[in-house]
Short mmCIF file of C-alpha atoms and ligand atoms in Angstrom, two decimals:
data_model
loop_
_atom_site.label_atom_id
_atom_site.label_comp_id
_atom_site.label_asym_id
_atom_site.label_seq_id
_atom_site.Cartn_x
_atom_site.Cartn_y
_atom_site.Cartn_z
CA MET A 25 -8.32 25.26 -47.04
CA ASN A 26 -9.53 24.31 -50.48
CA THR A 27 -11.63 27.23 -51.72
CA THR A 28 -11.80 26.33 -55.37
CA ASN A 29 -15.26 24.98 -55.16
CA ARG A 30 -16.81 26.77 -52.26
CA THR A 31 -20.53 27.56 -52.30
CA ALA A 32 -21.71 30.58 -50.34
CA LEU A 33 -25.16 30.21 -48.74
CA VAL A 34 -26.59 33.59 -47.81
CA SER A 35 -29.78 34.92 -46.23
CA ALA A 36 -30.79 38.31 -44.95
CA LEU A 37 -32.34 37.27 -41.66
CA HIS A 38 -31.26 34.89 -38.92
CA ASP A 39 -34.28 32.64 -39.04
CA GLU A 40 -33.70 32.11 -42.77
CA LEU A 41 -30.20 30.83 -42.20
CA SER A 42 -30.62 28.87 -38.97
CA GLY A 43 -31.77 25.71 -40.73
CA VAL A 44 -28.55 25.63 -42.75
CA LEU A 45 -26.30 26.37 -39.77
CA ALA A 46 -27.93 23.48 -37.92
CA VAL A 47 -26.74 20.95 -40.50
CA LEU A 48 -23.36 22.41 -41.36
CA SER A 49 -20.54 19.95 -40.37
CA GLY A 50 -17.15 20.99 -38.99
CA ALA A 51 -18.31 24.62 -38.90
CA GLN A 52 -15.70 27.21 -38.02
CA ARG A 53 -16.72 30.74 -37.17
CA HIS A 54 -14.83 33.72 -38.64
CA VAL A 55 -15.81 37.25 -37.70
CA VAL A 56 -15.03 39.86 -40.33
CA ALA A 57 -16.44 43.40 -40.52
CA GLY A 58 -18.93 42.52 -37.80
CA ARG A 59 -20.29 39.55 -39.79
CA GLU A 60 -20.14 35.91 -38.68
CA PHE A 61 -19.01 33.67 -41.52
CA TRP A 62 -19.46 29.92 -40.99
CA VAL A 63 -17.06 27.80 -42.99
CA GLY A 64 -17.87 24.08 -43.15
CA GLU A 65 -19.31 21.32 -45.21
CA LEU A 66 -22.75 20.43 -46.36
CA HIS A 67 -23.23 16.95 -47.82
CA GLY A 68 -19.45 16.79 -48.14
CA GLN A 69 -19.26 20.05 -50.17
CA PRO A 70 -17.36 23.06 -48.97
CA VAL A 71 -19.63 25.88 -48.03
CA VAL A 72 -19.57 29.27 -46.29
CA ALA A 73 -22.72 30.49 -44.67
CA VAL A 74 -23.43 34.09 -43.64
CA LEU A 75 -26.15 36.63 -43.06
CA SER A 76 -26.01 39.34 -45.71
CA GLY A 77 -27.44 41.97 -43.42
CA ILE A 78 -30.42 43.99 -44.53
CA GLY A 79 -30.29 46.37 -47.45
CA LYS A 80 -28.11 46.87 -50.48
CA VAL A 81 -25.02 48.30 -48.83
CA ALA A 82 -24.76 45.58 -46.22
CA ALA A 83 -25.38 43.04 -48.96
CA ALA A 84 -22.68 44.44 -51.25
CA THR A 85 -20.09 44.32 -48.49
CA THR A 86 -21.01 40.75 -47.60
CA ALA A 87 -20.90 39.65 -51.23
CA THR A 88 -17.40 41.19 -51.67
CA LEU A 89 -16.11 39.53 -48.54
CA LEU A 90 -17.48 36.13 -49.59
CA ILE A 91 -15.66 36.38 -52.91
CA GLU A 92 -12.43 38.06 -51.80
CA ARG A 93 -11.88 36.60 -48.29
CA PHE A 94 -13.68 33.29 -48.42
CA GLY A 95 -13.08 32.27 -52.07
CA ALA A 96 -16.76 31.68 -52.86
CA SER A 97 -16.97 30.38 -56.37
CA ARG A 98 -20.78 30.54 -56.48
CA ILE A 99 -23.35 32.27 -54.32
CA VAL A 100 -26.88 31.08 -53.47
CA PHE A 101 -29.15 33.58 -51.77
CA THR A 102 -32.41 32.47 -50.12
CA GLY A 103 -34.77 34.67 -48.21
CA VAL A 104 -38.23 36.22 -48.13
CA ALA A 105 -39.74 38.90 -50.27
CA GLY A 106 -42.98 40.76 -50.95
CA GLY A 107 -45.04 39.55 -53.85
CA LEU A 108 -45.71 42.12 -56.65
CA GLY A 109 -46.86 40.33 -59.82
CA PRO A 110 -50.45 39.19 -60.00
CA GLY A 111 -50.74 35.60 -58.81
CA VAL A 112 -47.55 35.77 -56.72
CA ARG A 113 -49.06 34.76 -53.42
CA VAL A 114 -47.86 34.33 -49.82
CA GLY A 115 -46.07 30.97 -49.60
CA ASP A 116 -45.11 30.93 -53.32
CA LEU A 117 -41.46 31.01 -54.42
CA VAL A 118 -39.74 33.35 -56.86
CA LEU A 119 -36.51 32.33 -58.51
CA ALA A 120 -34.72 35.41 -59.93
CA ARG A 121 -33.59 35.24 -63.50
CA SER A 122 -32.64 38.90 -63.31
CA LEU A 123 -32.50 41.63 -60.67
CA LEU A 124 -32.85 45.41 -60.71
CA GLN A 125 -32.58 48.25 -58.18
CA HIS A 126 -36.02 49.84 -58.15
CA ASP A 127 -34.72 52.86 -56.18
CA MET A 128 -31.84 53.58 -58.63
CA ASP A 129 -32.61 56.92 -60.31
CA ALA A 130 -29.80 58.97 -61.91
CA SER A 131 -32.27 60.47 -64.41
CA PRO A 132 -32.07 62.57 -66.50
CA LEU A 133 -28.36 61.80 -66.76
CA PHE A 134 -29.12 58.06 -67.21
CA PRO A 135 -32.34 56.24 -68.00
CA ARG A 136 -34.45 55.38 -64.94
CA HIS A 137 -33.09 52.32 -63.06
CA GLU A 138 -29.85 52.21 -65.07
CA VAL A 139 -26.78 51.78 -62.85
CA PRO A 140 -24.33 54.50 -63.96
CA GLY A 141 -21.19 53.01 -65.39
CA TYR A 142 -22.72 49.66 -66.31
CA GLY A 143 -25.01 50.64 -69.16
CA ARG A 144 -27.75 48.47 -67.78
CA ALA A 145 -30.49 48.30 -65.17
CA ARG A 146 -30.90 44.54 -65.03
CA PHE A 147 -28.33 42.00 -63.94
CA ASP A 148 -28.94 38.37 -64.80
CA THR A 149 -28.45 35.48 -62.43
CA ASP A 150 -26.44 32.49 -63.60
CA PRO A 151 -28.58 30.24 -65.75
CA ALA A 152 -26.93 26.91 -64.81
CA LEU A 153 -26.91 27.62 -61.09
CA SER A 154 -30.52 28.91 -61.27
CA ASP A 155 -31.54 25.83 -63.20
CA ALA A 156 -29.98 23.64 -60.46
CA LEU A 157 -31.89 25.62 -57.79
CA GLU A 158 -35.09 25.26 -59.77
CA LEU A 159 -34.61 21.49 -59.75
CA ALA A 160 -33.82 21.52 -56.04
CA CYS A 161 -37.06 23.47 -55.47
CA LEU A 162 -39.19 21.01 -57.41
CA ARG A 163 -37.56 18.06 -55.57
CA GLY A 164 -37.55 19.52 -52.03
CA LEU A 165 -40.68 21.64 -51.78
CA GLU A 166 -43.68 19.48 -52.09
CA ALA A 167 -42.70 17.37 -49.08
CA VAL A 168 -42.11 20.48 -46.95
CA ALA A 169 -45.36 22.08 -47.98
CA ARG A 170 -47.13 18.82 -47.10
CA ASP A 171 -45.48 18.67 -43.71
CA LEU A 172 -46.50 22.16 -42.60
CA SER A 173 -48.98 21.96 -39.71
CA PRO A 174 -52.61 22.73 -40.43
CA ALA A 175 -52.33 25.62 -37.95
CA THR A 176 -49.46 27.14 -39.95
CA ARG A 177 -51.26 26.69 -43.23
CA GLU A 178 -54.41 28.30 -41.88
CA ALA A 179 -52.53 31.18 -40.25
CA PHE A 180 -51.06 32.24 -43.52
CA GLY A 181 -53.69 30.97 -45.90
CA LEU A 182 -51.11 28.73 -47.58
CA HIS A 183 -51.82 26.60 -50.65
CA THR A 184 -49.57 24.41 -52.77
CA PRO A 185 -46.58 26.63 -53.46
CA GLN A 186 -46.08 27.87 -57.05
CA LEU A 187 -42.61 28.54 -58.38
CA HIS A 188 -42.37 31.78 -60.40
CA GLN A 189 -39.31 32.84 -62.32
CA GLY A 190 -38.30 36.21 -63.69
CA LEU A 191 -37.48 39.69 -62.42
CA ILE A 192 -36.95 40.60 -58.76
CA ALA A 193 -36.70 44.28 -57.76
CA SER A 194 -34.49 45.33 -54.83
CA GLY A 195 -34.36 48.62 -52.93
CA ASP A 196 -33.63 50.07 -49.55
CA ARG A 197 -37.28 50.19 -48.48
CA PHE A 198 -39.63 47.70 -46.86
CA VAL A 199 -42.61 48.03 -49.20
CA SER A 200 -45.72 47.85 -47.09
CA SER A 201 -48.38 49.99 -48.69
CA GLN A 202 -50.80 49.40 -51.50
CA THR A 203 -49.83 52.77 -53.01
CA GLU A 204 -46.16 51.95 -53.24
CA SER A 205 -46.75 48.36 -54.38
CA LEU A 206 -49.05 49.62 -57.20
CA ARG A 207 -46.43 52.24 -58.17
CA LEU A 208 -43.78 49.51 -58.48
CA GLN A 209 -46.13 47.29 -60.48
CA THR A 210 -46.82 50.15 -62.88
CA GLU A 211 -43.17 51.10 -63.25
CA LEU A 212 -41.99 47.46 -63.52
CA PRO A 213 -44.87 45.42 -64.85
CA ASP A 214 -42.72 42.26 -65.09
CA ALA A 215 -41.34 42.45 -61.56
CA LEU A 216 -42.54 39.40 -59.59
CA ALA A 217 -41.27 40.36 -56.09
CA VAL A 218 -39.61 43.08 -54.07
CA GLU A 219 -36.84 42.68 -51.48
CA MET A 220 -33.84 44.58 -50.21
CA GLU A 221 -30.62 42.74 -51.12
CA GLY A 222 -30.70 40.65 -54.31
CA ALA A 223 -29.71 43.31 -56.85
CA ALA A 224 -26.72 44.34 -54.80
CA PHE A 225 -25.51 40.72 -54.83
CA ALA A 226 -26.18 40.64 -58.62
CA GLN A 227 -24.04 43.76 -59.26
CA VAL A 228 -21.11 42.54 -57.11
CA CYS A 229 -21.27 39.07 -58.73
CA HIS A 230 -21.37 40.73 -62.18
CA ASP A 231 -18.14 42.65 -61.29
CA TRP A 232 -16.43 39.47 -60.16
CA GLN A 233 -17.98 37.18 -62.69
CA VAL A 234 -19.17 34.84 -59.86
CA PRO A 235 -22.31 32.81 -60.53
CA LEU A 236 -25.33 33.83 -58.43
CA ALA A 237 -28.80 32.37 -57.82
CA VAL A 238 -31.52 34.03 -55.76
CA LEU A 239 -34.61 32.29 -54.41
CA ARG A 240 -37.23 34.10 -52.35
CA THR A 241 -40.25 32.82 -50.45
CA ILE A 242 -43.14 35.30 -50.58
CA SER A 243 -43.81 36.42 -47.04
CA ASP A 244 -46.26 39.24 -47.84
CA ARG A 245 -47.92 41.12 -50.69
CA ALA A 246 -45.97 44.35 -50.09
CA ASP A 247 -49.29 46.14 -49.37
CA ASP A 248 -51.33 47.39 -46.44
CA THR A 249 -52.33 43.81 -45.65
CA ALA A 250 -48.72 42.67 -45.48
CA HIS A 251 -49.34 40.21 -42.65
CA VAL A 252 -48.13 41.20 -39.15
CA ASP A 253 -46.74 37.87 -38.06
CA PHE A 254 -43.45 38.14 -39.97
CA PRO A 255 -41.29 36.31 -37.31
CA ARG A 256 -43.69 33.40 -37.27
CA PHE A 257 -43.71 33.13 -41.09
CA LEU A 258 -39.91 33.10 -41.07
CA LYS A 259 -39.71 30.30 -38.44
CA GLU A 260 -42.58 28.09 -39.60
CA VAL A 261 -42.49 28.48 -43.38
CA ALA A 262 -39.59 30.39 -44.96
CA SER A 263 -36.80 28.68 -43.02
CA GLN A 264 -38.24 25.25 -43.69
CA TYR A 265 -38.40 25.97 -47.39
CA SER A 266 -34.82 27.34 -47.48
CA SER A 267 -33.35 24.36 -45.66
CA ALA A 268 -35.17 21.85 -47.87
CA VAL A 269 -34.12 23.54 -51.04
CA LEU A 270 -30.49 24.08 -50.01
CA ASN A 271 -30.18 20.51 -48.73
CA SER A 272 -31.54 19.25 -52.01
CA LEU A 273 -29.20 21.53 -53.98
CA MET A 274 -26.09 20.52 -52.04
CA SER A 275 -26.79 16.77 -52.09
CA THR A 276 -26.51 16.52 -55.86
N1 SAH B 4 -38.78 42.49 -39.35
C1 SAH B 4 -37.44 42.14 -39.70
C2 SAH B 4 -36.92 43.13 -40.73
C3 SAH B 4 -37.48 42.78 -42.02
S1 SAH B 4 -36.73 43.72 -43.28
C4 SAH B 4 -36.60 42.20 -38.53
O1 SAH B 4 -37.13 42.40 -37.41
O2 SAH B 4 -35.38 42.06 -38.58
C5 SAH B 4 -37.35 42.81 -44.59
C6 SAH B 4 -36.51 41.67 -45.11
O3 SAH B 4 -37.30 40.80 -45.80
C7 SAH B 4 -35.46 42.13 -46.00
O4 SAH B 4 -34.37 41.29 -45.93
C8 SAH B 4 -36.11 42.04 -47.40
O5 SAH B 4 -35.20 41.56 -48.37
C9 SAH B 4 -37.27 41.03 -47.22
N2 SAH B 4 -38.60 41.55 -47.52
C10 SAH B 4 -39.75 40.83 -47.31
N3 SAH B 4 -40.81 41.47 -47.64
C11 SAH B 4 -40.42 42.66 -48.14
C12 SAH B 4 -41.16 43.78 -48.69
N4 SAH B 4 -42.46 43.84 -48.76
N5 SAH B 4 -40.42 44.89 -49.11
C13 SAH B 4 -39.07 44.86 -49.03
N6 SAH B 4 -38.36 43.81 -48.55
C14 SAH B 4 -38.98 42.75 -48.12
#
C-alpha cells in the first residue's frame, strides 16, 4: 500500500465521522488496540479514517497509531467543542492555529500549562494544512448552512456560521458550568473553544513532525445552558459540516 501521501481523517465521536465513512471508497477495516481504522480513498486520495476516542490519552494513542502503523503523512481532526471566547456561538466553527492543555499543571516546577520536557504550553497546527482547511470551510459551509432544515435552525438558534481562528484548549473534562467556563476564560483570555482531544494530537504531531489541522463546530457554550440535545446537534449539524468541509478539502 502506498502510504507516502495518506491523510488521516479523525473525529472523537461516531456521528462526527459517519459522513466520511459513508463516502470512503474501497474501505478496508483494520482493528488495532480496540480501534477501527478504515483505509480507503476519498476523491482518489489515500485516507485513513478513525475515531480518536474521547480524552487526551485515547487521542494520543490513536495519533501515534495513525503515524506509526498507518503511515499518515498529515492529520485532519474535525469534531465539536464548547465555545469560550465572546462571540463564539453555537453553530460557529473554530480552526485551531494553536492548542494547549488547560489541565496541565506542573507548577511550581514549571509554569502553569507548560508541558514538562517541551519548554512550551502551546503547540501550533500546520499553517499550510490549516490554510487549506480554512479554504475548504469557506467553500463548503455556506451551502450546508443554507440546507439545514428550519426545524434544526430553530432548535439550536443557528445563524450564518462564523469561522474563528486561534487557540483551542483541551483537557480531560467536559466543561458544562458557567463557573468553570469563566475560570477558563480568565486563565486563557485568548482561548476560543474547549474540547478534549486536540492538544494531545498536537503534541504527538509535534513529536513526529507530522502536519496537523483541527476544526471544531461549536456544539455548546461550555456553561450551565450547554444545550441538552447533544446527539441531535451531532447528527443534524456537526456531521453535516464535517462531511462538507472534508469533501471540499479532499477534492482539491
Ligand atoms: N455525550 C457524548 C460524550 C461527549 S464528550 C457521548 O455520549 O458519547 C464531549 C466530546 O465533545 C469530546 O470529544 C469533546 O472534545 C467535545 N466537547 C464538546 N463540548 C465540550 C465541552 N463543553 N467541554 C469539553 N469537551 C467538549
